[in-house]
Amino acid sequence: MDDISALAKRRGFIYPGSEIYGGIAGFWDYGPLGVELKNNIKRAWWRQMVYEREDVVGMDAAIIMNPKVWEASGHTSSFTDPLVECKICHKRFRSDKPEQLAAHEKDHNEPVEWTQPKKFNLLTEVLLGATEPKMTAYLRGEITQGVFVNFRNVVDSTRVKVPFGIAQIGKAFRNEITPGNFTFRSREFEQMELEYFVKPDEKTAAELFEYWKQERMRWYVSLGMTKDSLRFRDHESDERVFYAKFATDIEYNAPFGWSEFEGIHHRGDWDLSRHKLTYADPETGETYKPWVIETSGGVDRAALFFLIDAYREDGKRVILGLHPKLAPVKAAVFPLVANKPDIVDKARAVYGLLKKRFVAGWDDRGNIGKRYLAQDEIGTPWCVTIDYDTLKDDSVTVRDRDTTKQERVNIDQLIHYMEEKYEK
Ligand code: ATP
């Protein structure tokens, strides 16, 4: 973990939030490479969940909603974590995370007496308006509710018919008591979610639940996550959140243990009932409350686990073996020498060509070996070197991050060469 967070900071993936003022627990800033990684994850998700399907539309709801939304959804009363306090040092911990309690006992080197668990609400309050009394609203604790409250709007303004889904990506906020494990538990984070509406029927819902479980797992594997480091974990009935009929987590075998980063939930008609919304079948006229199968992933947790999964060391080399679709920089361009204008000009022309298609990098410092190392560490799949031969035959050396093999490729074939591998 320390290697990952050090690399993330050194190379511009992730910085501690507000660092020059001493930081702020649970908030992180994404640097130039981090924003690319996160955008690539979101883009790949949107492509698969919206563009490649005929039964899903997207939307983007506001972060702050009328507080009545959270009363109706049950979050003001039930969106809680059970907290206990250590009677020695008065620090608070979640009583449903026994590993945290055990770790704390170890810190004290003696058995700890805990207070009775107390419920703590995770919604973050905000005050709106210029005059007193100000209106208390909430930063959304999950992006989900923005979809439900717009259910009728989407049905009325598009041609969707049950079964159909609404996809959304956006920020959520939780007043987490114990933020930690780098970005894993943050107070501000991004979610990518699908709410899929089906006609109430146990069999259909069970089939779709299974379908979406497999789809979501397949997606992570298709983007390079190691299969053996992933598993499903079904929720026991006593740990299911208040709205879920059944629920499964996708977990990653992180350095801090198996950890959830996506949940698949059968929410039944909980939400539409609470918001008093129904659906009228346009063909039969039948009115009912659709059930919801939800897939709820964390963009930040996915980014963290893609980074952890991709990290490897080979002697002095540190390599981020990110899937080319996720790699922040797809190709880096090197003029063999920085003091020969012909070579530099040619290299700049190649750089200009690649930049039009995807994020490309430029490096003309030091020897080529060092430049390779610098690119391996940020996961750049291809390095392109322009040398003396390029001036004669318009071909360049393309070096592959994973095999370290080099190939001569003609400049006019370069984009095609990469795209072929990139789209695989
Ligand atoms: P946990 O048990 O870890 O608190 P949760 O079960 O409350 O998570 P959900 O409410 O199911 O999580 O949220 C769906 C997804 O949103 C999670 O799988 C995770 O990827 C992401 N997520 C939730 N809380 C956080 C957080 N504090 N920081 C980063 N991501 C989060």
Short mmCIF file of C-alpha atoms and ligand atoms in Angstrom, two decimals:
data_model
loop_
_atom_site.label_atom_id
_atom_site.label_comp_id
_atom_site.label_asym_id
_atom_site.label_seq_id
_atom_site.Cartn_x
_atom_site.Cartn_y
_atom_site.Cartn_z
CA MET A 1 0.00 0.00 0.00
CA ASP A 2 2.80 2.39 0.90
CA ASP A 3 4.41 1.79 -2.50
CA ILE A 4 1.14 2.55 -4.26
CA SER A 5 0.36 5.71 -2.33
CA ALA A 6 3.96 6.94 -2.73
CA LEU A 7 3.86 6.30 -6.47
CA ALA A 8 0.40 7.89 -6.71
CA LYS A 9 1.71 11.08 -5.14
CA ARG A 10 5.12 11.18 -6.84
CA ARG A 11 3.75 10.71 -10.34
CA GLY A 12 0.57 12.76 -10.04
CA PHE A 13 -2.20 10.22 -9.65
CA ILE A 14 -3.56 11.08 -6.19
CA TYR A 15 -2.61 13.74 -3.64
CA PRO A 16 -3.86 14.17 -0.06
CA GLY A 17 -6.66 16.80 -0.04
CA SER A 18 -5.72 20.35 1.06
CA GLU A 19 -2.22 19.12 1.80
CA ILE A 20 -0.51 22.50 2.24
CA TYR A 21 -2.94 23.28 5.07
CA GLY A 22 -2.29 20.02 6.87
CA GLY A 23 -4.78 17.94 4.90
CA ILE A 24 -8.33 16.93 5.76
CA ALA A 25 -9.24 13.35 6.61
CA GLY A 26 -11.21 11.50 3.97
CA PHE A 27 -10.65 13.86 1.02
CA TRP A 28 -8.29 13.28 -1.91
CA ASP A 29 -7.31 15.22 -5.02
CA TYR A 30 -6.64 13.53 -8.34
CA GLY A 31 -3.63 14.86 -10.25
CA PRO A 32 -2.98 14.96 -14.01
CA LEU A 33 -2.62 11.19 -14.34
CA GLY A 34 -5.29 10.34 -11.76
CA VAL A 35 -7.97 12.33 -13.55
CA GLU A 36 -7.15 10.47 -16.78
CA LEU A 37 -7.36 7.10 -15.04
CA LYS A 38 -10.66 7.97 -13.42
CA ASN A 39 -12.09 9.39 -16.66
CA ASN A 40 -11.02 6.24 -18.52
CA ILE A 41 -12.80 4.06 -15.96
CA LYS A 42 -15.94 6.18 -16.18
CA ARG A 43 -15.84 6.27 -19.98
CA ALA A 44 -15.42 2.49 -20.24
CA TRP A 45 -18.28 1.99 -17.78
CA TRP A 46 -20.60 4.41 -19.64
CA ARG A 47 -19.78 2.80 -22.97
CA GLN A 48 -20.64 -0.67 -21.69
CA MET A 49 -23.65 0.29 -19.58
CA VAL A 50 -25.27 2.91 -21.83
CA TYR A 51 -23.94 3.15 -25.40
CA GLU A 52 -23.65 -0.57 -26.10
CA ARG A 53 -27.14 -1.31 -24.79
CA GLU A 54 -30.59 -0.52 -26.09
CA ASP A 55 -32.38 -0.68 -22.74
CA VAL A 56 -30.41 1.86 -20.69
CA VAL A 57 -30.41 5.66 -20.72
CA GLY A 58 -28.15 7.99 -18.75
CA MET A 59 -28.79 10.96 -16.50
CA ASP A 60 -27.01 13.36 -14.18
CA ALA A 61 -28.97 14.57 -11.14
CA ALA A 62 -28.09 17.43 -8.81
CA ILE A 63 -25.99 16.67 -5.74
CA ILE A 64 -28.31 18.59 -3.43
CA MET A 65 -31.98 17.69 -3.43
CA ASN A 66 -35.02 18.69 -1.45
CA PRO A 67 -34.44 17.21 2.04
CA LYS A 68 -37.81 15.49 1.77
CA VAL A 69 -36.14 13.07 -0.66
CA TRP A 70 -33.93 11.75 2.15
CA GLU A 71 -36.80 11.52 4.59
CA ALA A 72 -38.84 9.51 2.08
CA SER A 73 -35.91 7.26 1.16
CA GLY A 74 -35.31 6.46 4.81
CA HIS A 75 -31.81 7.92 4.91
CA THR A 76 -32.43 10.53 7.61
CA SER A 77 -33.55 7.78 9.99
CA SER A 78 -31.69 4.68 8.82
CA PHE A 79 -28.51 5.66 6.94
CA THR A 80 -26.43 4.94 9.99
CA ASP A 81 -23.35 3.13 11.16
CA PRO A 82 -23.26 1.68 14.68
CA LEU A 83 -20.52 3.38 16.68
CA VAL A 84 -18.79 2.38 19.89
CA GLU A 85 -16.37 4.47 21.92
CA CYS A 86 -13.15 3.23 23.50
CA LYS A 87 -13.44 4.00 27.23
CA ILE A 88 -9.67 4.51 27.53
CA CYS A 89 -9.05 7.13 24.81
CA HIS A 90 -12.62 8.01 23.71
CA LYS A 91 -11.92 7.32 20.05
CA ARG A 92 -14.91 6.02 18.09
CA PHE A 93 -15.08 2.98 15.87
CA ARG A 94 -17.67 1.07 13.89
CA SER A 95 -18.89 -1.86 15.91
CA ASP A 96 -19.68 -3.76 12.70
CA LYS A 97 -15.97 -3.81 11.77
CA PRO A 98 -14.47 -6.22 14.35
CA GLU A 99 -11.05 -6.02 12.70
CA GLN A 100 -10.87 -2.29 13.53
CA LEU A 101 -11.77 -2.95 17.16
CA ALA A 102 -9.14 -5.68 17.40
CA ALA A 103 -6.50 -3.40 15.85
CA HIS A 104 -7.33 -0.70 18.36
CA GLU A 105 -7.02 -3.12 21.29
CA LYS A 106 -3.58 -3.99 19.96
CA ASP A 107 -2.63 -0.27 19.95
CA HIS A 108 -3.50 -0.07 23.62
CA ASN A 109 -1.84 -3.37 24.44
CA GLU A 110 -4.70 -4.27 26.75
CA PRO A 111 -8.35 -5.28 26.49
CA VAL A 112 -10.55 -2.29 25.80
CA GLU A 113 -13.95 -1.63 27.32
CA TRP A 114 -16.39 -0.28 24.74
CA THR A 115 -19.55 1.80 25.16
CA GLN A 116 -22.86 0.44 23.88
CA PRO A 117 -23.21 0.96 20.09
CA LYS A 118 -24.88 4.22 19.11
CA LYS A 119 -26.27 4.98 15.69
CA PHE A 120 -24.50 7.68 13.74
CA ASN A 121 -26.03 9.21 10.62
CA LEU A 122 -23.74 9.42 7.60
CA LEU A 123 -25.51 12.22 5.71
CA THR A 124 -23.50 15.44 5.44
CA GLU A 125 -25.58 18.51 6.23
CA VAL A 126 -25.35 21.78 4.32
CA LEU A 127 -26.99 25.10 5.09
CA LEU A 128 -28.64 26.93 2.20
CA GLY A 129 -29.83 30.52 1.83
CA ALA A 130 -28.63 33.95 2.92
CA THR A 131 -31.11 34.69 5.70
CA GLU A 132 -31.79 32.96 9.02
CA PRO A 133 -33.16 30.43 9.56
CA LYS A 134 -31.18 28.73 6.87
CA MET A 135 -32.51 25.65 5.20
CA THR A 136 -30.79 22.41 6.17
CA ALA A 137 -30.21 20.17 3.18
CA TYR A 138 -27.86 17.24 2.58
CA LEU A 139 -25.06 16.39 0.22
CA ARG A 140 -26.32 13.16 -1.31
CA GLY A 141 -25.17 10.05 0.54
CA GLU A 142 -25.73 7.94 -2.56
CA ILE A 143 -26.38 9.01 -6.14
CA THR A 144 -29.26 6.55 -6.43
CA GLN A 145 -32.09 8.76 -5.17
CA GLY A 146 -31.57 11.29 -8.00
CA VAL A 147 -32.58 8.54 -10.41
CA PHE A 148 -35.67 7.46 -8.49
CA VAL A 149 -37.09 10.94 -8.06
CA ASN A 150 -36.74 11.41 -11.83
CA PHE A 151 -38.30 8.06 -12.70
CA ARG A 152 -41.48 9.63 -14.05
CA ASN A 153 -39.58 12.34 -15.92
CA VAL A 154 -37.47 9.78 -17.73
CA VAL A 155 -40.46 7.58 -18.59
CA ASP A 156 -42.43 10.59 -19.86
CA SER A 157 -39.63 12.21 -21.85
CA THR A 158 -38.07 9.17 -23.54
CA ARG A 159 -39.26 5.98 -25.18
CA VAL A 160 -38.09 3.60 -22.44
CA LYS A 161 -40.36 0.72 -21.46
CA VAL A 162 -39.96 -1.68 -18.54
CA PRO A 163 -37.60 -3.51 -18.41
CA PHE A 164 -35.11 -0.63 -18.73
CA GLY A 165 -32.28 0.95 -16.80
CA ILE A 166 -31.06 4.43 -15.85
CA ALA A 167 -27.32 4.88 -15.48
CA GLN A 168 -25.57 7.64 -13.59
CA ILE A 169 -22.08 8.60 -12.46
CA GLY A 170 -21.48 11.25 -9.84
CA LYS A 171 -20.18 12.36 -6.48
CA ALA A 172 -21.56 11.13 -3.19
CA PHE A 173 -20.66 12.21 0.33
CA ARG A 174 -20.66 10.30 3.61
CA ASN A 175 -19.62 11.58 6.96
CA GLU A 176 -17.46 8.49 7.53
CA ILE A 177 -16.13 8.19 11.08
CA THR A 178 -13.07 6.20 10.17
CA PRO A 179 -11.88 7.26 6.73
CA GLY A 180 -8.80 5.32 5.79
CA ASN A 181 -6.94 2.75 3.72
CA PHE A 182 -5.87 5.51 1.33
CA THR A 183 -8.86 6.42 -0.87
CA PHE A 184 -10.81 3.28 0.02
CA ARG A 185 -12.98 4.93 2.65
CA SER A 186 -13.33 8.61 1.77
CA ARG A 187 -15.89 11.21 2.74
CA GLU A 188 -16.26 12.43 -0.84
CA PHE A 189 -16.23 9.83 -3.59
CA GLU A 190 -17.74 8.99 -6.94
CA GLN A 191 -20.23 6.26 -7.71
CA MET A 192 -21.22 4.65 -11.01
CA GLU A 193 -24.65 3.12 -10.78
CA LEU A 194 -27.32 1.44 -12.78
CA GLU A 195 -30.92 1.22 -11.58
CA TYR A 196 -32.65 -1.44 -13.66
CA PHE A 197 -36.45 -1.50 -13.47
CA VAL A 198 -38.34 -4.76 -13.95
CA LYS A 199 -41.89 -5.97 -13.65
CA PRO A 200 -42.39 -7.46 -10.17
CA ASP A 201 -41.76 -11.17 -10.46
CA GLU A 202 -39.46 -13.24 -8.24
CA LYS A 203 -38.11 -15.37 -11.06
CA THR A 204 -37.33 -12.47 -13.44
CA ALA A 205 -35.75 -10.47 -10.64
CA ALA A 206 -33.60 -13.41 -9.55
CA GLU A 207 -32.45 -14.00 -13.13
CA LEU A 208 -31.59 -10.36 -13.67
CA PHE A 209 -29.80 -10.16 -10.36
CA GLU A 210 -27.62 -13.07 -11.44
CA TYR A 211 -27.17 -11.57 -14.93
CA TRP A 212 -25.97 -8.23 -13.57
CA LYS A 213 -23.65 -9.90 -11.05
CA GLN A 214 -21.92 -11.73 -13.87
CA GLU A 215 -21.90 -8.71 -16.18
CA ARG A 216 -20.25 -6.51 -13.60
CA MET A 217 -17.64 -9.11 -12.68
CA ARG A 218 -16.91 -9.70 -16.36
CA TRP A 219 -16.34 -5.98 -16.85
CA TYR A 220 -13.58 -5.77 -14.23
CA VAL A 221 -11.89 -8.86 -15.65
CA SER A 222 -12.18 -7.50 -19.20
CA LEU A 223 -10.26 -4.43 -18.07
CA GLY A 224 -7.44 -6.56 -16.76
CA MET A 225 -8.22 -7.18 -13.07
CA THR A 226 -6.84 -10.52 -11.91
CA LYS A 227 -9.69 -13.04 -11.67
CA ASP A 228 -8.24 -14.76 -8.62
CA SER A 229 -8.20 -11.49 -6.70
CA LEU A 230 -11.95 -11.04 -7.17
CA ARG A 231 -14.88 -12.73 -5.52
CA PHE A 232 -18.57 -12.33 -4.80
CA ARG A 233 -19.74 -12.13 -1.23
CA ASP A 234 -23.45 -12.52 -0.54
CA HIS A 235 -24.82 -10.45 2.31
CA GLU A 236 -26.35 -12.31 5.22
CA SER A 237 -29.89 -11.22 6.02
CA ASP A 238 -28.75 -9.39 9.18
CA GLU A 239 -26.18 -7.22 7.37
CA ARG A 240 -28.35 -6.22 4.42
CA VAL A 241 -29.06 -2.50 4.17
CA PHE A 242 -32.58 -1.45 4.93
CA TYR A 243 -33.78 -1.37 1.34
CA ALA A 244 -32.23 -4.57 0.00
CA LYS A 245 -34.14 -7.80 -0.61
CA PHE A 246 -30.88 -9.48 -1.48
CA ALA A 247 -27.40 -8.18 -2.02
CA THR A 248 -23.95 -9.29 -3.18
CA ASP A 249 -20.65 -7.47 -3.05
CA ILE A 250 -17.85 -7.74 -5.54
CA GLU A 251 -14.71 -7.81 -3.42
CA TYR A 252 -11.03 -7.38 -4.24
CA ASN A 253 -8.24 -9.05 -2.32
CA ALA A 254 -6.58 -5.78 -1.23
CA PRO A 255 -3.44 -5.51 0.93
CA PHE A 256 -5.83 -4.67 3.80
CA GLY A 257 -8.05 -7.73 3.18
CA TRP A 258 -11.00 -8.64 0.95
CA SER A 259 -12.87 -5.39 0.39
CA GLU A 260 -16.12 -4.41 -1.30
CA PHE A 261 -15.95 -2.07 -4.26
CA GLU A 262 -19.26 -2.77 -5.97
CA GLY A 263 -22.62 -3.89 -4.66
CA ILE A 264 -25.40 -5.57 -6.62
CA HIS A 265 -28.70 -5.08 -4.83
CA HIS A 266 -32.26 -6.20 -5.33
CA ARG A 267 -34.06 -3.15 -3.94
CA GLY A 268 -37.56 -4.44 -4.66
CA ASP A 269 -40.09 -1.60 -4.89
CA TRP A 270 -38.74 0.08 -1.76
CA ASP A 271 -37.71 3.32 -3.42
CA LEU A 272 -40.56 3.84 -5.88
CA SER A 273 -43.02 3.04 -3.06
CA ARG A 274 -41.41 5.55 -0.75
CA HIS A 275 -41.57 8.23 -3.46
CA LYS A 276 -45.14 7.17 -4.34
CA LEU A 277 -44.24 6.49 -7.96
CA THR A 278 -45.82 3.94 -10.25
CA TYR A 279 -45.48 2.81 -13.84
CA ALA A 280 -48.28 2.40 -16.36
CA ASP A 281 -47.61 -0.16 -19.05
CA PRO A 282 -48.26 1.70 -22.35
CA GLU A 283 -49.56 -1.43 -24.07
CA THR A 284 -51.73 -3.08 -21.43
CA GLY A 285 -52.52 -0.03 -19.31
CA GLU A 286 -51.62 -2.10 -16.24
CA THR A 287 -50.23 0.01 -13.40
CA TYR A 288 -47.60 -1.33 -11.01
CA LYS A 289 -44.46 -0.45 -9.06
CA PRO A 290 -41.44 -1.87 -10.85
CA TRP A 291 -38.73 -3.62 -8.83
CA VAL A 292 -35.17 -2.44 -9.04
CA ILE A 293 -31.96 -4.36 -9.54
CA GLU A 294 -29.07 -2.03 -8.82
CA THR A 295 -25.37 -2.20 -9.58
CA SER A 296 -23.50 0.31 -7.46
CA GLY A 297 -19.76 0.68 -7.98
CA GLY A 298 -17.26 3.13 -6.54
CA VAL A 299 -15.09 4.90 -9.10
CA ASP A 300 -12.39 5.68 -6.52
CA ARG A 301 -12.30 2.16 -5.12
CA ALA A 302 -12.16 0.77 -8.68
CA ALA A 303 -9.28 3.17 -9.51
CA LEU A 304 -7.44 2.11 -6.35
CA PHE A 305 -7.88 -1.60 -7.06
CA PHE A 306 -6.92 -1.23 -10.72
CA LEU A 307 -3.73 0.50 -9.52
CA ILE A 308 -2.99 -2.14 -6.88
CA ASP A 309 -3.69 -4.96 -9.31
CA ALA A 310 -1.51 -3.44 -12.02
CA TYR A 311 1.48 -2.70 -9.77
CA ARG A 312 4.51 -4.94 -10.11
CA GLU A 313 8.24 -4.73 -9.58
CA ASP A 314 10.84 -6.36 -11.78
CA GLY A 315 14.27 -5.66 -10.30
CA LYS A 316 14.62 -1.90 -10.48
CA ARG A 317 11.65 -1.55 -12.81
CA VAL A 318 8.30 -0.56 -11.39
CA ILE A 319 5.56 -1.39 -13.86
CA LEU A 320 1.91 -0.41 -13.82
CA GLY A 321 0.46 -3.02 -16.13
CA LEU A 322 -2.80 -1.11 -16.64
CA HIS A 323 -5.07 -2.17 -19.49
CA PRO A 324 -4.40 0.19 -22.44
CA LYS A 325 -7.99 1.45 -22.17
CA LEU A 326 -7.28 2.61 -18.62
CA ALA A 327 -3.68 3.78 -19.01
CA PRO A 328 -3.57 7.58 -18.52
CA VAL A 329 -1.03 8.01 -21.33
CA LYS A 330 -1.35 5.66 -24.29
CA ALA A 331 1.93 6.43 -26.01
CA ALA A 332 5.05 8.43 -25.20
CA VAL A 333 7.15 9.96 -27.96
CA PHE A 334 10.94 10.21 -27.66
CA PRO A 335 13.33 11.94 -30.03
CA LEU A 336 16.48 9.79 -29.78
CA VAL A 337 18.56 12.93 -29.20
CA ALA A 338 17.40 16.38 -28.14
CA ASN A 339 20.02 18.38 -30.07
CA LYS A 340 19.32 17.34 -33.67
CA PRO A 341 16.59 19.60 -35.06
CA ASP A 342 15.64 17.14 -37.83
CA ILE A 343 14.95 14.40 -35.33
CA VAL A 344 13.17 16.70 -32.88
CA ASP A 345 10.97 18.14 -35.64
CA LYS A 346 10.06 14.69 -36.88
CA ALA A 347 9.31 13.55 -33.32
CA ARG A 348 7.12 16.58 -32.75
CA ALA A 349 5.17 15.76 -35.91
CA VAL A 350 4.59 12.19 -34.63
CA TYR A 351 3.59 13.58 -31.23
CA GLY A 352 1.09 15.91 -32.92
CA LEU A 353 -0.36 13.00 -34.88
CA LEU A 354 -0.85 10.80 -31.81
CA LYS A 355 -2.23 13.62 -29.66
CA LYS A 356 -5.15 13.99 -32.02
CA ARG A 357 -6.26 10.43 -31.26
CA PHE A 358 -5.42 9.94 -27.57
CA VAL A 359 -3.38 11.18 -24.63
CA ALA A 360 0.26 11.09 -25.70
CA GLY A 361 3.37 12.02 -23.75
CA TRP A 362 6.67 13.63 -24.69
CA ASP A 363 10.09 13.05 -23.16
CA ASP A 364 13.46 14.20 -24.51
CA ARG A 365 15.52 14.02 -21.32
CA GLY A 366 18.28 11.53 -20.46
CA ASN A 367 18.89 8.20 -22.06
CA ILE A 368 16.14 6.11 -23.65
CA GLY A 369 16.38 3.42 -20.94
CA LYS A 370 15.53 5.94 -18.23
CA ARG A 371 12.66 7.30 -20.30
CA TYR A 372 11.25 3.75 -20.62
CA LEU A 373 11.44 3.32 -16.84
CA ALA A 374 9.59 6.59 -16.25
CA GLN A 375 6.78 5.50 -18.61
CA ASP A 376 6.56 1.93 -17.21
CA GLU A 377 5.92 3.39 -13.80
CA ILE A 378 2.82 5.27 -14.99
CA GLY A 379 1.56 2.42 -17.15
CA THR A 380 2.17 3.83 -20.66
CA PRO A 381 1.68 0.83 -22.98
CA TRP A 382 3.87 2.08 -25.87
CA CYS A 383 6.98 4.20 -26.26
CA VAL A 384 7.79 5.53 -29.71
CA THR A 385 11.36 6.53 -30.54
CA ILE A 386 12.29 8.67 -33.52
CA ASP A 387 15.89 8.04 -34.63
CA TYR A 388 18.23 8.58 -37.59
CA ASP A 389 16.57 5.80 -39.61
CA THR A 390 13.22 7.55 -39.22
CA LEU A 391 14.57 10.41 -41.32
CA LYS A 392 15.32 7.92 -44.11
CA ASP A 393 12.36 5.55 -44.09
CA ASP A 394 9.62 7.15 -41.95
CA SER A 395 9.59 4.22 -39.52
CA VAL A 396 9.85 4.43 -35.73
CA THR A 397 10.69 2.03 -32.90
CA VAL A 398 7.69 1.04 -30.83
CA ARG A 399 8.55 -0.55 -27.51
CA ASP A 400 5.93 -2.55 -25.63
CA ARG A 401 5.63 -2.03 -21.85
CA ASP A 402 4.79 -5.63 -20.99
CA THR A 403 7.09 -7.58 -23.27
CA THR A 404 9.77 -4.83 -23.61
CA LYS A 405 9.98 -6.01 -27.25
CA GLN A 406 10.68 -3.43 -29.93
CA GLU A 407 9.20 -3.29 -33.39
CA ARG A 408 9.73 -1.00 -36.36
CA VAL A 409 6.46 0.54 -37.46
CA ASN A 410 5.78 2.97 -40.27
CA ILE A 411 4.51 6.35 -39.07
CA ASP A 412 1.37 6.15 -41.17
CA GLN A 413 0.57 2.75 -39.61
CA LEU A 414 1.24 3.88 -36.05
CA ILE A 415 -2.29 4.73 -34.91
CA HIS A 416 -3.70 1.61 -36.53
CA TYR A 417 -0.97 -0.48 -34.85
CA MET A 418 -1.92 0.83 -31.41
CA GLU A 419 -5.66 0.87 -31.93
CA GLU A 420 -5.64 -2.78 -32.89
CA LYS A 421 -4.11 -3.69 -29.54
CA TYR A 422 -5.94 -0.97 -27.67
CA GLU A 423 -9.42 -2.11 -28.63
CA LYS A 424 -8.68 -5.75 -27.85
P1 ATP B 1 -18.95 0.02 3.20
O1 ATP B 1 -19.60 -1.20 3.84
O2 ATP B 1 -17.54 -0.20 2.76
O3 ATP B 1 -19.16 1.27 4.00
P2 ATP B 1 -21.33 0.28 1.64
O4 ATP B 1 -21.83 -1.13 1.63
O5 ATP B 1 -21.93 1.26 2.55
O6 ATP B 1 -19.73 0.27 1.81
P3 ATP B 1 -22.73 1.06 -0.71
O7 ATP B 1 -23.65 1.92 0.04
O8 ATP B 1 -23.22 -0.25 -1.24
O9 ATP B 1 -21.39 0.81 0.16
O10 ATP B 1 -22.10 1.93 -1.87
C1 ATP B 1 -21.81 1.40 -3.15
C2 ATP B 1 -20.35 1.63 -3.53
O11 ATP B 1 -19.97 2.98 -3.30
C3 ATP B 1 -19.36 0.80 -2.71
O12 ATP B 1 -19.22 -0.50 -3.21
C4 ATP B 1 -18.10 1.61 -2.87
O13 ATP B 1 -17.43 1.29 -4.07
C5 ATP B 1 -18.60 3.04 -2.92
N1 ATP B 1 -18.42 3.65 -1.61
C6 ATP B 1 -19.28 3.62 -0.57
N2 ATP B 1 -18.78 4.28 0.49
C7 ATP B 1 -17.57 4.76 0.10
C8 ATP B 1 -16.56 5.54 0.73
N3 ATP B 1 -16.70 5.97 1.98
N4 ATP B 1 -15.44 5.85 0.05
C9 ATP B 1 -15.27 5.41 -1.23
N5 ATP B 1 -16.19 4.68 -1.87
C10 ATP B 1 -17.33 4.35 -1.23
#
